[in-house]
Coordinates of C-alpha atoms in Angstrom, one line a residue:
M2 CA 0.4 0.1 -0.2
R3 CA 3.1 2.3 0.2
W4 CA 3.6 2.4 -3.3
C5 CA 0.3 3.1 -4.3
M6 CA 0.1 6.0 -0.9
T7 CA 3.2 7.7 -3.1
R8 CA 1.9 7.3 -6.0
L9 CA -1.2 9.2 -5.3
L10 CA 0.8 11.5 -3.8
L11 CA 3.7 12.3 -6.9
A12 CA -0.7 12.5 -8.8
A13 CA -1.4 15.2 -6.6
G14 CA 1.7 16.8 -7.3
A15 CA 1.6 16.4 -10.6
A16 CA -1.8 17.6 -10.2
A17 CA -0.5 21.2 -8.7
K18 CA 2.2 21.6 -10.7
L19 CA -0.3 21.5 -13.9
A20 CA -2.8 23.3 -12.7
E21 CA 0.2 26.4 -11.4
E22 CA 1.5 26.2 -15.6
I23 CA -1.6 25.9 -17.7
G24 CA -3.9 28.2 -15.3
T25 CA -7.3 29.0 -16.8
R26 CA -7.1 27.5 -20.1
Q27 CA -8.9 24.5 -21.0
L28 CA -7.6 20.8 -21.0
V29 CA -8.5 17.4 -21.9
I30 CA -6.6 14.6 -19.8
V31 CA -6.3 11.8 -22.1
T32 CA -5.3 8.5 -20.7
S33 CA -4.2 4.4 -21.1
D34 CA -6.2 2.3 -20.1
F35 CA -3.6 0.2 -17.4
A36 CA -4.5 0.8 -13.9
R37 CA -1.5 2.9 -12.3
A38 CA -1.9 5.5 -16.0
F39 CA -5.3 5.6 -15.6
E40 CA -5.7 5.8 -11.9
T41 CA -3.0 8.5 -11.5
A42 CA -5.0 10.4 -14.2
D43 CA -8.2 10.1 -12.5
V44 CA -6.2 11.5 -9.3
V45 CA -5.1 14.4 -11.9
R46 CA -8.8 14.6 -12.8
Q47 CA -10.0 15.5 -9.3
K48 CA -7.7 17.4 -8.5
L49 CA -8.6 19.7 -11.2
R50 CA -11.7 19.2 -11.9
V51 CA -11.6 18.5 -15.4
P52 CA -15.4 17.2 -16.4
D53 CA -15.8 13.8 -17.8
K54 CA -16.2 14.2 -20.8
N55 CA -12.2 15.7 -21.2
F56 CA -11.1 13.0 -19.5
V57 CA -10.7 10.0 -22.1
V58 CA -9.5 6.2 -22.4
K59 CA -7.0 5.5 -25.2
T60 CA -5.2 2.2 -25.8
A61 CA -2.7 3.4 -27.9
L62 CA -1.1 5.3 -24.6
R63 CA -0.6 1.5 -23.4
E64 CA 2.4 0.1 -22.1
R65 CA 4.5 -1.4 -24.6
N66 CA 4.3 -5.0 -24.9
F67 CA 7.6 -6.4 -23.5
G68 CA 6.7 -10.4 -24.9
K69 CA 8.2 -12.5 -23.0
W70 CA 10.3 -10.2 -20.9
E71 CA 7.0 -9.1 -19.6
G72 CA 7.3 -9.0 -16.0
T73 CA 10.7 -10.1 -15.5
T74 CA 13.7 -8.7 -14.3
N75 CA 14.9 -5.0 -15.7
A76 CA 17.8 -6.9 -16.8
N77 CA 16.1 -8.7 -19.4
Y78 CA 14.6 -4.9 -19.7
E79 CA 18.3 -4.0 -20.6
R80 CA 18.7 -6.5 -23.2
V81 CA 15.5 -5.1 -24.8
W82 CA 16.7 -1.8 -24.9
A83 CA 20.3 -2.5 -26.2
D84 CA 18.4 -4.1 -28.9
D85 CA 16.6 -1.4 -29.6
K86 CA 19.9 0.6 -30.0
V87 CA 20.5 -1.5 -33.0
N88 CA 17.2 -2.6 -34.3
A89 CA 13.6 0.1 -34.3
D90 CA 11.8 -2.9 -36.1
H91 CA 12.9 -5.8 -33.8
Q92 CA 10.6 -8.0 -32.2
V93 CA 13.0 -10.1 -30.2
K94 CA 10.6 -12.4 -28.2
G95 CA 8.1 -11.0 -29.2
V96 CA 8.7 -7.1 -28.0
E97 CA 7.2 -4.7 -29.4
S98 CA 9.6 -2.6 -32.1
V99 CA 10.1 0.6 -31.0
N100 CA 9.1 2.2 -34.3
A101 CA 5.6 0.5 -33.7
V102 CA 5.4 1.9 -31.2
V103 CA 6.4 5.7 -32.3
D104 CA 3.5 4.8 -35.3
R105 CA 0.5 4.5 -32.3
T106 CA 1.7 6.9 -29.8
T107 CA 2.1 9.6 -32.4
R108 CA -0.7 8.7 -34.7
L109 CA -2.9 9.2 -31.6
V110 CA -1.1 12.7 -31.4
V111 CA -1.9 13.6 -34.1
E112 CA -5.2 13.0 -33.8
L113 CA -6.0 14.2 -30.5
D114 CA -4.1 17.8 -31.7
K115 CA -6.6 17.6 -34.5
Q116 CA -9.6 16.9 -32.2
Y117 CA -8.8 19.5 -29.4
S118 CA -7.1 22.5 -31.0
N119 CA -6.5 25.2 -28.7
T120 CA -6.7 22.7 -25.6
V121 CA -4.2 21.8 -23.7
I122 CA -3.5 18.1 -23.9
V123 CA -2.3 15.9 -20.5
L124 CA -0.8 12.3 -21.8
V125 CA -1.0 10.0 -18.5
A126 CA 1.2 6.6 -19.9
H127 CA 3.8 4.7 -19.4
G128 CA 7.5 4.7 -18.6
D129 CA 8.7 3.6 -22.4
V130 CA 5.8 4.3 -24.2
L131 CA 7.0 8.2 -23.3
Q132 CA 10.4 8.1 -23.9
I133 CA 9.9 6.5 -27.2
L134 CA 6.9 9.0 -27.9
N135 CA 9.5 11.7 -26.1
T136 CA 12.1 10.6 -29.7
A137 CA 9.5 12.2 -31.8
F138 CA 9.3 15.3 -30.5
E139 CA 12.7 16.0 -30.1
R140 CA 12.9 14.6 -33.5
I141 CA 15.5 11.8 -32.7
D142 CA 15.9 8.3 -34.0
P143 CA 14.0 6.6 -32.1
R144 CA 16.7 4.0 -31.7
R145 CA 17.7 5.9 -29.2
H146 CA 15.8 6.2 -26.9
R147 CA 17.4 5.5 -23.9
S148 CA 19.7 8.0 -24.0
L149 CA 17.0 10.7 -23.4
P150 CA 16.4 12.2 -19.6
H151 CA 14.2 9.5 -17.5
M152 CA 11.2 11.0 -17.0
G153 CA 10.1 10.1 -13.0
N154 CA 7.0 9.2 -12.5
C155 CA 4.6 11.8 -12.5
A156 CA 6.1 13.8 -14.3
V157 CA 5.0 17.2 -16.2
V158 CA 7.4 17.5 -19.4
P159 CA 5.3 20.1 -21.3
Y160 CA 5.7 19.4 -25.3
R161 CA 4.7 22.2 -28.0
L162 CA 4.5 21.5 -31.5
K163 CA 5.6 24.7 -33.5
Q164 CA 3.0 25.8 -35.9
T165 CA 4.6 24.7 -39.2
E166 CA 5.7 21.3 -37.2
S167 CA 4.1 18.2 -37.4
L168 CA 4.6 14.8 -35.8
A169 CA 3.0 13.1 -39.1
E170 CA 5.8 14.0 -41.7

């Protein structure tokens, strides 16, 4: 229960930071349907009094599928990440490829950007998914996703697309 309480306190802290950053602008929260992300997003929704219509669940934000390594040790995840550096299309042991994650998450961001123009979009998802999506925003090779600064639990990381920029390109 301690871990859960820590996560909920972190979520409350993230909500406070978001409130500071967005002020009175309209907000939509888009979350993975997996429990940890969903519960975290729900805490933020409640703290910020986001209406139900602006709380959206998307399977495209689910954690990366680690295939046969799912739920095993960190050493196995390190193996996956080492393979990622070599080949963004690898599916060793049934792992979802880095390029597949980039594809599903950037398609979602493009869809959300069209649907919620002039709205702050808050994505609540999982470590590897957000780390990999970050490569699209940073315009770097997705094989390098582990070279980017680590995003901690309940981190508030702002991204802004320039008017001339598109993740769809």
